[in-house]
DNA sequence: ACCTGAACACCGTTCAAGT
DNA sequence: ACCTGAACACCGTTCAAGT
């Protein structure tokens, strides 16, 4: 028996989905966590709950993701990837920057529970990480120098972040009940973008 | 013994501070919670921890404040009162609105742990509640009609909220490390205020 | 009215042990 | 390499019972 493994690693199957066997890895854990949060809210993201979801013991989750904090980080980063998938449209720099920002905002609002999780854990900037990247290239393409570009970038991120927080909270205040937050965000965003990004000829 | 109370309520003393006896009430619990968060951060605000702090059993906290959620609400509201204490200065409407907003921002940054607690629990709008009130009167005094006033108010709150979130998070990103967030906030705020509040003659 | 001890149903995390 | 049972040190909350 020497040299032979005592147990077979390769054919060892962990859990199944629709009867189809799947091997558990970090990606699967993160994907399942994202799914869980979307379905049942940020509070449902518990190491034990997630383990049950994956038909596995709790320490297994730790083996794959290290800790709850790392898991949350991975979930938010995965969501950030998704948010940046929609293409940037528009012909002028202003329009393209506005388009990128609006897409991220819309995506974040469409997946409230994930965005709430990001806010609660202080990782909302991770969620906007890809937007930062897009903004950099678009603002550079618009001809902004480093200093001006950084200023524009920061102002846009402040606006998006504030809009998200105010959009996601429960609204009982009379000031906000009848308010179209989507329009407010677009308007405020447009004002900020117009202020920082020069207009093209005939725009 | 009939008619006589079995125990003396009035002289029953709960806890002491510097050897001076104090009676525990809701206000004292909230004050102690605020103090605890400022000293040891939002994570330290635990019902059991707070009880130990007050030399009392845990259920006593519940008797006074109902639940952790209510306690947090009360803490944030207490902080909101404090933040609004500094007087609004300036002679023009623009200056006064800017002054009010900047005071709230500065106060929130100066007491980071409380502001973080507000963000984590989704009660950051409670923290800015008094600012909303000040803005209403200042914007009305500036001669803005209801619709325009609400618009200006919302835009300012979006800016402050976004600035706070970005100021309070840990900054490792090269875009933000060398950045004067106080200046950024003031500038962005000024742009928003100027956009919504008409200038006076000769301003 | 105000406070307590004890319990319930959860957490995140670790670790020796199994295959 | 990957997974588990069992434990540790916490949570928020409730409730019968005490004064």
Tab-separated table of C-alpha atoms (C1' of nucleotides) in Angstrom:
chain	number	residue	atom	x	y	z
A	1	UNK	CA	0.000	0.000	0.000
A	2	UNK	CA	3.043	2.216	0.181
A	3	UNK	CA	2.901	5.269	-2.092
A	4	UNK	CA	-0.841	4.928	-2.504
A	5	UNK	CA	-2.977	7.685	-1.036
A	6	UNK	CA	-5.111	6.551	1.827
A	7	UNK	CA	-8.133	8.373	0.397
A	8	UNK	CA	-9.084	9.592	-3.051
A	9	UNK	CA	-8.923	13.382	-3.246
A	10	UNK	CA	-10.015	13.710	-6.844
A	11	UNK	CA	-13.307	11.894	-6.689
A	12	UNK	CA	-14.237	13.356	-3.332
A	13	UNK	CA	-17.382	15.312	-4.058
A	14	UNK	CA	-18.689	18.053	-1.780
A	15	UNK	CA	-22.350	18.917	-2.133
A	16	UNK	CA	-24.445	18.880	-5.261
A	17	UNK	CA	-26.770	21.229	-7.094
A	18	UNK	CA	-29.707	19.904	-9.120
A	19	UNK	CA	-28.220	16.473	-8.740
A	20	UNK	CA	-25.052	17.593	-10.466
A	21	UNK	CA	-21.935	17.174	-8.382
A	22	UNK	CA	-19.859	20.314	-7.760
A	23	UNK	CA	-16.513	20.772	-6.118
A	24	UNK	CA	-16.411	23.534	-3.557
A	25	UNK	CA	-13.836	26.262	-4.026
A	26	UNK	CA	-13.400	29.880	-3.031
A	27	UNK	CA	-15.302	31.154	-6.042
A	28	UNK	CA	-18.294	28.952	-5.298
A	29	UNK	CA	-18.386	30.109	-1.673
A	30	UNK	CA	-18.290	33.777	-2.686
A	31	UNK	CA	-20.939	33.249	-5.376
A	32	UNK	CA	-23.195	31.509	-2.885
A	33	UNK	CA	-22.685	34.300	-0.353
A	34	UNK	CA	-23.620	36.921	-2.935
A	35	UNK	CA	-26.715	34.932	-3.809
A	36	UNK	CA	-27.666	34.570	-0.148
A	37	UNK	CA	-27.384	38.300	0.523
A	38	UNK	CA	-29.461	39.139	-2.542
A	39	UNK	CA	-32.170	36.668	-1.513
A	40	UNK	CA	-32.357	37.271	2.225
A	41	UNK	CA	-30.552	40.503	3.013
A	42	UNK	CA	-27.206	41.414	4.589
A	43	UNK	CA	-28.143	40.057	8.026
A	44	UNK	CA	-28.510	36.560	6.569
A	45	UNK	CA	-24.832	36.434	5.656
A	46	UNK	CA	-23.645	34.314	8.531
A	47	UNK	CA	-20.821	31.799	8.396
A	48	UNK	CA	-23.125	29.130	9.791
A	49	UNK	CA	-26.004	30.022	7.514
A	50	UNK	CA	-23.749	29.989	4.464
A	51	UNK	CA	-22.320	26.639	5.494
A	52	UNK	CA	-25.819	25.171	5.747
A	53	UNK	CA	-26.590	26.651	2.339
A	54	UNK	CA	-23.600	24.813	0.891
A	55	UNK	CA	-24.276	21.606	2.793
A	56	UNK	CA	-20.985	21.798	4.570
A	57	UNK	CA	-19.688	22.288	8.107
A	58	UNK	CA	-18.906	25.833	9.250
A	59	UNK	CA	-15.101	25.526	9.449
A	60	UNK	CA	-15.063	24.586	5.773
A	61	UNK	CA	-16.107	28.142	4.943
A	62	UNK	CA	-13.135	29.404	6.933
A	63	UNK	CA	-10.803	27.103	5.082
A	64	UNK	CA	-11.860	28.673	1.769
A	65	UNK	CA	-12.266	32.352	2.640
A	66	UNK	CA	-10.284	32.915	5.833
A	67	UNK	CA	-12.742	35.041	7.779
A	68	UNK	CA	-16.069	36.791	7.526
A	69	UNK	CA	-14.364	40.076	6.753
A	70	UNK	CA	-12.461	38.553	3.833
A	71	UNK	CA	-15.659	36.950	2.615
A	72	UNK	CA	-17.509	40.270	2.639
A	73	UNK	CA	-14.635	41.930	0.812
A	74	UNK	CA	-14.702	39.218	-1.846
A	75	UNK	CA	-18.480	39.515	-2.212
A	76	UNK	CA	-18.342	43.275	-2.669
A	77	UNK	CA	-15.483	42.975	-5.155
A	78	UNK	CA	-17.416	40.395	-7.132
A	79	UNK	CA	-20.393	42.739	-7.212
A	80	UNK	CA	-18.115	45.598	-8.292
A	81	UNK	CA	-17.061	43.524	-11.312
A	82	UNK	CA	-20.674	42.998	-12.262
A	83	UNK	CA	-21.548	46.656	-11.896
A	84	UNK	CA	-18.812	47.659	-14.336
A	85	UNK	CA	-20.022	45.270	-17.020
A	86	UNK	CA	-22.482	47.612	-18.685
A	87	UNK	CA	-20.813	49.543	-21.497
A	88	UNK	CA	-20.147	53.262	-21.295
A	89	UNK	CA	-22.142	55.112	-23.922
A	90	UNK	CA	-22.101	58.647	-25.301
A	91	UNK	CA	-20.088	60.632	-27.803
A	92	UNK	CA	-18.854	63.544	-25.693
A	93	UNK	CA	-16.614	63.170	-22.618
A	94	UNK	CA	-19.315	64.691	-20.410
A	95	UNK	CA	-21.900	62.228	-21.652
A	96	UNK	CA	-19.586	59.248	-21.240
A	97	UNK	CA	-18.569	60.173	-17.691
A	98	UNK	CA	-22.201	60.742	-16.771
A	99	UNK	CA	-23.142	57.423	-18.348
A	100	UNK	CA	-20.503	55.490	-16.405
A	101	UNK	CA	-21.539	57.069	-13.108
A	102	UNK	CA	-25.242	56.509	-13.712
A	103	UNK	CA	-24.737	52.851	-14.599
A	104	UNK	CA	-22.891	52.181	-11.366
A	105	UNK	CA	-25.522	54.027	-9.370
A	106	UNK	CA	-28.385	52.175	-11.064
A	107	UNK	CA	-26.708	48.820	-10.588
A	108	UNK	CA	-26.051	49.474	-6.923
A	109	UNK	CA	-29.660	50.494	-6.347
A	110	UNK	CA	-30.923	47.464	-8.259
A	111	UNK	CA	-29.031	45.200	-5.856
A	112	UNK	CA	-29.867	46.977	-2.623
A	113	UNK	CA	-28.933	44.216	-0.172
A	114	UNK	CA	-25.369	44.021	-1.485
A	115	UNK	CA	-24.980	47.784	-1.401
A	116	UNK	CA	-26.345	47.866	2.142
A	117	UNK	CA	-23.839	45.222	3.130
A	118	UNK	CA	-21.083	47.369	1.676
A	119	UNK	CA	-22.233	50.411	3.638
A	120	UNK	CA	-22.568	48.505	6.901
A	121	UNK	CA	-19.093	47.060	6.610
A	122	UNK	CA	-17.472	50.262	5.409
A	123	UNK	CA	-16.501	48.779	2.061
A	124	UNK	CA	-18.637	50.971	-0.150
A	125	UNK	CA	-15.540	52.352	-1.816
A	126	UNK	CA	-14.706	48.811	-2.967
A	127	UNK	CA	-18.069	48.749	-4.684
A	128	UNK	CA	-17.145	51.883	-6.600
A	129	UNK	CA	-13.600	50.740	-7.339
A	130	UNK	CA	-14.279	49.923	-10.962
A	131	UNK	CA	-16.080	53.225	-11.440
A	132	UNK	CA	-12.911	54.968	-10.301
A	133	UNK	CA	-10.996	53.163	-13.022
A	134	UNK	CA	-13.497	54.002	-15.724
A	135	UNK	CA	-13.534	57.619	-14.597
A	136	UNK	CA	-9.764	57.836	-14.814
A	137	UNK	CA	-9.643	56.772	-18.451
A	138	UNK	CA	-12.676	58.802	-19.471
A	139	UNK	CA	-11.462	61.940	-17.726
A	140	UNK	CA	-8.011	61.531	-19.239
A	141	UNK	CA	-9.590	61.074	-22.639
A	142	UNK	CA	-11.469	64.296	-21.966
A	143	UNK	CA	-8.088	65.985	-21.713
A	144	UNK	CA	-8.000	66.680	-17.979
A	145	UNK	CA	-4.573	67.023	-16.374
A	146	UNK	CA	-3.713	64.926	-13.320
A	147	UNK	CA	-4.735	67.472	-10.732
A	148	UNK	CA	-8.008	68.426	-12.390
A	149	UNK	CA	-8.747	64.788	-13.107
A	150	UNK	CA	-8.325	63.757	-9.469
A	151	UNK	CA	-10.577	66.627	-8.387
A	152	UNK	CA	-13.323	65.676	-10.806
A	153	UNK	CA	-13.023	62.025	-9.848
A	154	UNK	CA	-13.361	62.724	-6.142
A	155	UNK	CA	-16.308	65.073	-6.574
A	156	UNK	CA	-18.164	62.470	-8.643
A	157	UNK	CA	-17.485	59.738	-6.079
A	158	UNK	CA	-18.735	61.964	-3.271
A	159	UNK	CA	-21.948	62.565	-5.173
A	160	UNK	CA	-22.551	58.906	-6.020
A	161	UNK	CA	-21.784	57.786	-2.477
A	162	UNK	CA	-24.107	60.334	-0.907
A	163	UNK	CA	-26.862	59.549	-3.360
A	164	UNK	CA	-26.555	55.840	-2.654
A	165	UNK	CA	-26.733	56.225	1.117
A	166	UNK	CA	-29.780	58.443	0.882
A	167	UNK	CA	-31.440	56.191	-1.677
A	168	UNK	CA	-30.986	53.008	0.318
A	169	UNK	CA	-32.177	54.126	3.732
A	170	UNK	CA	-35.793	53.791	4.769
A	171	UNK	CA	-37.610	56.942	3.799
A	172	UNK	CA	-40.194	58.269	6.219
A	173	UNK	CA	-39.171	61.909	6.141
A	174	UNK	CA	-41.655	64.139	4.257
A	175	UNK	CA	-38.731	65.815	2.491
A	176	UNK	CA	-37.876	62.566	0.736
A	177	UNK	CA	-41.089	60.568	0.349
A	178	UNK	CA	-42.286	62.171	-2.846
A	179	UNK	CA	-38.788	62.672	-4.176
A	180	UNK	CA	-37.451	61.079	-7.351
A	181	UNK	CA	-33.979	60.167	-6.122
A	182	UNK	CA	-32.963	58.899	-9.502
A	183	UNK	CA	-33.640	62.293	-11.051
A	184	UNK	CA	-31.981	64.087	-8.136
A	185	UNK	CA	-28.876	61.971	-8.553
A	186	UNK	CA	-28.725	62.540	-12.298
A	187	UNK	CA	-29.189	66.284	-11.888
A	188	UNK	CA	-26.614	66.653	-9.137
A	189	UNK	CA	-24.245	64.447	-11.066
A	190	UNK	CA	-24.719	66.495	-14.207
A	191	UNK	CA	-23.995	69.702	-12.288
A	192	UNK	CA	-20.786	68.222	-10.859
A	193	UNK	CA	-19.660	66.775	-14.188
A	194	UNK	CA	-20.380	69.986	-16.071
A	195	UNK	CA	-18.436	71.874	-13.433
A	196	UNK	CA	-15.342	69.722	-13.795
A	197	UNK	CA	-15.356	68.466	-17.371
A	198	UNK	CA	-15.001	71.084	-20.116
A	199	UNK	CA	-17.684	71.105	-22.780
A	200	UNK	CA	-16.838	70.249	-26.350
A	201	UNK	CA	-17.452	72.602	-29.261
A	202	UNK	CA	-21.145	73.033	-29.940
A	203	UNK	CA	-22.282	71.026	-26.930
B	1	UNK	CA	-47.059	47.413	58.446
B	2	UNK	CA	-50.103	47.851	56.247
B	3	UNK	CA	-49.863	50.796	53.826
B	4	UNK	CA	-46.137	50.940	54.220
B	5	UNK	CA	-44.062	50.049	51.145
B	6	UNK	CA	-42.146	46.846	51.561
B	7	UNK	CA	-39.029	48.508	50.159
B	8	UNK	CA	-37.858	52.075	49.841
B	9	UNK	CA	-37.864	53.198	46.210
B	10	UNK	CA	-36.638	56.713	46.797
B	11	UNK	CA	-33.425	55.988	48.596
B	12	UNK	CA	-32.566	53.025	46.402
B	13	UNK	CA	-29.318	54.043	44.795
B	14	UNK	CA	-27.984	52.450	41.634
B	15	UNK	CA	-24.287	52.827	40.947
B	16	UNK	CA	-22.069	55.717	41.839
B	17	UNK	CA	-19.548	57.916	40.069
B	18	UNK	CA	-16.586	59.409	41.937
B	19	UNK	CA	-18.253	58.305	45.113
B	20	UNK	CA	-21.290	60.422	44.355
B	21	UNK	CA	-24.520	58.464	44.157
B	22	UNK	CA	-26.487	58.711	40.911
B	23	UNK	CA	-29.896	57.383	39.994
B	24	UNK	CA	-30.011	55.563	36.694
B	25	UNK	CA	-32.474	56.774	34.093
B	26	UNK	CA	-32.799	56.682	30.325
B	27	UNK	CA	-30.761	59.829	29.853
B	28	UNK	CA	-27.881	58.458	31.916
B	29	UNK	CA	-27.867	55.215	29.933
B	30	UNK	CA	-27.780	57.073	26.614
B	31	UNK	CA	-25.070	59.428	27.848
B	32	UNK	CA	-22.978	56.516	29.015
B	33	UNK	CA	-23.455	54.741	25.673
B	34	UNK	CA	-22.318	57.839	23.793
B	35	UNK	CA	-19.293	58.079	26.019
B	36	UNK	CA	-18.470	54.405	25.526
B	37	UNK	CA	-18.623	54.654	21.731
B	38	UNK	CA	-16.410	57.741	21.720
B	39	UNK	CA	-13.847	56.032	23.947
B	40	UNK	CA	-13.766	52.534	22.473
B	41	UNK	CA	-15.459	52.633	19.098
B	42	UNK	CA	-18.817	51.457	17.737
B	43	UNK	CA	-18.048	47.758	18.247
B	44	UNK	CA	-17.777	48.308	22.007
B	45	UNK	CA	-21.425	49.322	22.244
B	46	UNK	CA	-22.795	46.081	23.571
B	47	UNK	CA	-25.713	45.734	25.939
B	48	UNK	CA	-23.596	43.649	28.300
B	49	UNK	CA	-20.587	45.941	28.058
B	50	UNK	CA	-22.728	48.986	28.739
B	51	UNK	CA	-24.333	47.255	31.706
B	52	UNK	CA	-20.891	46.518	33.181
B	53	UNK	CA	-19.946	50.137	32.586
B	54	UNK	CA	-22.967	51.231	34.618
B	55	UNK	CA	-22.477	48.573	37.299
B	56	UNK	CA	-25.822	47.052	36.589
B	57	UNK	CA	-27.232	43.783	35.215
B	58	UNK	CA	-27.903	43.563	31.476
B	59	UNK	CA	-31.723	43.457	31.608
B	60	UNK	CA	-31.663	46.819	33.396
B	61	UNK	CA	-30.454	48.406	30.163
B	62	UNK	CA	-33.434	46.905	28.384
B	63	UNK	CA	-35.792	48.265	30.987
B	64	UNK	CA	-34.560	51.799	30.289
B	65	UNK	CA	-34.046	51.828	26.521
B	66	UNK	CA	-36.103	48.943	25.147
B	67	UNK	CA	-33.629	47.452	22.703
B	68	UNK	CA	-30.230	47.967	21.169
B	69	UNK	CA	-31.777	49.562	18.109
B	70	UNK	CA	-33.638	52.121	20.239
B	71	UNK	CA	-30.467	52.790	22.180
B	72	UNK	CA	-28.494	53.477	19.013
B	73	UNK	CA	-31.246	55.766	17.751
B	74	UNK	CA	-31.185	57.704	21.015
B	75	UNK	CA	-27.386	57.965	20.935
B	76	UNK	CA	-27.369	59.314	17.386
B	77	UNK	CA	-30.150	61.762	18.182
B	78	UNK	CA	-28.253	63.000	21.229
B	79	UNK	CA	-25.190	63.521	19.058
B	80	UNK	CA	-27.325	65.333	16.468
B	81	UNK	CA	-28.358	67.813	19.163
B	82	UNK	CA	-24.743	68.474	20.032
B	83	UNK	CA	-23.741	68.954	16.406
B	84	UNK	CA	-26.362	71.649	15.936
B	85	UNK	CA	-25.168	73.665	18.921
B	86	UNK	CA	-22.578	75.721	17.111
B	87	UNK	CA	-24.101	78.970	15.864
B	88	UNK	CA	-24.638	79.685	12.175
B	89	UNK	CA	-22.495	82.592	11.056
B	90	UNK	CA	-22.357	84.770	7.951
B	91	UNK	CA	-24.221	87.738	6.550
B	92	UNK	CA	-25.393	86.443	3.182
B	93	UNK	CA	-27.742	83.442	2.761
B	94	UNK	CA	-25.043	81.565	0.827
B	95	UNK	CA	-22.518	82.080	3.596
B	96	UNK	CA	-24.955	81.062	6.318
B	97	UNK	CA	-26.037	77.877	4.543
B	98	UNK	CA	-22.417	76.992	3.885
B	99	UNK	CA	-21.552	77.699	7.503
B	100	UNK	CA	-24.314	75.450	8.843
B	101	UNK	CA	-23.331	72.583	6.564
B	102	UNK	CA	-19.641	72.898	7.354
B	103	UNK	CA	-20.249	72.911	11.108
B	104	UNK	CA	-22.215	69.679	10.942
B	105	UNK	CA	-19.571	68.094	8.748
B	106	UNK	CA	-16.726	69.177	11.022
B	107	UNK	CA	-18.546	67.994	14.140
B	108	UNK	CA	-19.294	64.603	12.604
B	109	UNK	CA	-15.660	64.155	11.590
B	110	UNK	CA	-14.458	65.245	15.025
B	111	UNK	CA	-16.514	62.448	16.591
B	112	UNK	CA	-15.713	59.690	14.127
B	113	UNK	CA	-16.825	56.693	16.199
B	114	UNK	CA	-20.346	58.055	16.599
B	115	UNK	CA	-20.588	58.887	12.918
B	116	UNK	CA	-19.336	55.415	12.027
B	117	UNK	CA	-21.979	53.929	14.284
B	118	UNK	CA	-24.610	55.962	12.464
B	119	UNK	CA	-23.392	54.726	9.079
B	120	UNK	CA	-23.240	51.105	10.161
B	121	UNK	CA	-26.765	51.165	11.517
B	122	UNK	CA	-28.216	53.156	8.647
B	123	UNK	CA	-29.128	56.096	10.859
B	124	UNK	CA	-26.843	58.689	9.331
B	125	UNK	CA	-29.843	60.749	8.295
B	126	UNK	CA	-30.764	61.054	11.975
B	127	UNK	CA	-27.364	62.583	12.549
B	128	UNK	CA	-28.116	65.215	9.925
B	129	UNK	CA	-31.673	65.796	11.120
B	130	UNK	CA	-30.915	69.088	12.789
B	131	UNK	CA	-28.968	70.259	9.753
B	132	UNK	CA	-32.108	69.689	7.692
B	133	UNK	CA	-34.008	71.978	10.042
B	134	UNK	CA	-31.397	74.705	9.924
B	135	UNK	CA	-31.264	74.461	6.155
B	136	UNK	CA	-35.018	74.867	5.879
B	137	UNK	CA	-35.062	78.145	7.762
B	138	UNK	CA	-31.922	79.510	6.131
B	139	UNK	CA	-33.073	78.591	2.635
B	140	UNK	CA	-36.487	80.089	3.278
B	141	UNK	CA	-34.830	83.228	4.579
B	142	UNK	CA	-32.843	83.250	1.344
B	143	UNK	CA	-36.161	83.533	-0.453
B	144	UNK	CA	-36.347	80.085	-2.019
B	145	UNK	CA	-39.795	78.725	-2.843
B	146	UNK	CA	-40.834	75.311	-1.527
B	147	UNK	CA	-39.788	73.340	-4.587
B	148	UNK	CA	-36.435	75.057	-5.023
B	149	UNK	CA	-35.800	74.851	-1.295
B	150	UNK	CA	-36.365	71.105	-1.174
B	151	UNK	CA	-34.065	70.664	-4.157
B	152	UNK	CA	-31.275	72.678	-2.585
B	153	UNK	CA	-31.733	70.906	0.742
B	154	UNK	CA	-31.489	67.455	-0.813
B	155	UNK	CA	-28.445	68.323	-2.909
B	156	UNK	CA	-26.628	69.647	0.161
B	157	UNK	CA	-27.484	66.549	2.193
B	158	UNK	CA	-26.241	64.296	-0.605
B	159	UNK	CA	-22.947	66.168	-0.637
B	160	UNK	CA	-22.453	66.082	3.133
B	161	UNK	CA	-23.373	62.421	3.368
B	162	UNK	CA	-21.012	61.396	0.581
B	163	UNK	CA	-18.205	63.508	2.003
B	164	UNK	CA	-18.674	61.949	5.438
B	165	UNK	CA	-18.592	58.368	4.172
B	166	UNK	CA	-15.457	59.017	2.159
B	167	UNK	CA	-13.812	60.902	5.015
B	168	UNK	CA	-14.453	58.233	7.612
B	169	UNK	CA	-13.312	55.149	5.752
B	170	UNK	CA	-9.744	53.909	5.938
B	171	UNK	CA	-7.782	55.529	3.138
B	172	UNK	CA	-5.215	53.385	1.364
B	173	UNK	CA	-6.114	54.383	-2.172
B	174	UNK	CA	-3.491	56.653	-3.822
B	175	UNK	CA	-6.300	58.864	-5.111
B	176	UNK	CA	-7.225	59.837	-1.559
B	177	UNK	CA	-4.090	59.635	0.567
B	178	UNK	CA	-2.729	63.061	-0.231
B	179	UNK	CA	-6.165	64.603	-0.476
B	180	UNK	CA	-7.463	67.355	1.786
B	181	UNK	CA	-10.986	66.068	2.274
B	182	UNK	CA	-11.973	69.093	4.271
B	183	UNK	CA	-11.110	71.362	1.370
B	184	UNK	CA	-12.784	69.020	-1.113
B	185	UNK	CA	-15.956	69.036	0.959
B	186	UNK	CA	-15.972	72.800	1.275
B	187	UNK	CA	-15.382	73.274	-2.445
B	188	UNK	CA	-18.015	70.785	-3.538
B	189	UNK	CA	-20.417	72.222	-1.006
B	190	UNK	CA	-19.761	75.739	-2.252
B	191	UNK	CA	-20.424	74.654	-5.829
B	192	UNK	CA	-23.729	73.044	-4.823
B	193	UNK	CA	-24.812	75.986	-2.661
B	194	UNK	CA	-23.907	78.530	-5.319
B	195	UNK	CA	-25.852	76.488	-7.829
B	196	UNK	CA	-29.021	76.464	-5.742
B	197	UNK	CA	-28.953	79.643	-3.688
B	198	UNK	CA	-29.126	82.941	-5.584
B	199	UNK	CA	-26.356	85.418	-4.904
B	200	UNK	CA	-27.099	88.735	-3.240
B	201	UNK	CA	-26.316	92.070	-4.841
B	202	UNK	CA	-22.590	92.671	-4.987
B	203	UNK	CA	-21.639	89.220	-3.697
C	1	DA	C1'	-41.134	51.112	39.566
C	2	DC	C1'	-36.869	49.227	38.989
C	3	DC	C1'	-33.557	45.545	39.077
C	4	DT	C1'	-31.552	40.603	38.813
C	5	DG	C1'	-30.085	35.461	37.621
C	6	DA	C1'	-30.712	32.332	34.488
C	7	DA	C1'	-31.807	30.831	30.283
C	8	DC	C1'	-32.603	30.686	24.874
C	9	DA	C1'	-31.033	31.017	20.440
C	10	DC	C1'	-27.848	32.758	18.103
C	11	DC	C1'	-22.899	34.690	16.602
C	12	DG	C1'	-17.345	34.414	14.751
C	13	DT	C1'	-13.497	31.648	15.344
C	14	DT	C1'	-10.215	27.828	16.447
C	15	DC	C1'	-8.364	23.257	16.550
C	16	DA	C1'	-7.431	18.595	17.008
C	17	DA	C1'	-8.852	14.962	14.349
C	18	DG	C1'	-10.388	12.558	10.285
C	19	DT	C1'	-9.898	11.122	5.123
D	1	DA	C1'	-5.672	19.186	0.468
D	2	DC	C1'	-9.993	19.485	2.279
D	3	DC	C1'	-13.479	18.674	5.721
D	4	DT	C1'	-15.696	17.851	10.492
D	5	DG	C1'	-17.354	17.844	15.713
D	6	DA	C1'	-16.751	20.088	19.526
D	7	DA	C1'	-15.589	23.784	22.028
D	8	DC	C1'	-14.616	28.957	23.500
D	9	DA	C1'	-16.020	33.401	24.175
D	10	DC	C1'	-19.040	36.229	22.925
D	11	DC	C1'	-23.828	38.358	21.275
D	12	DG	C1'	-29.318	40.348	21.782
D	13	DT	C1'	-33.316	39.294	24.195
D	14	DT	C1'	-36.796	37.437	27.508
D	15	DC	C1'	-38.852	36.341	31.860
D	16	DA	C1'	-40.023	34.833	36.250
D	17	DA	C1'	-38.673	36.469	40.451
D	18	DG	C1'	-37.088	39.768	43.815
D	19	DT	C1'	-37.454	44.474	46.439
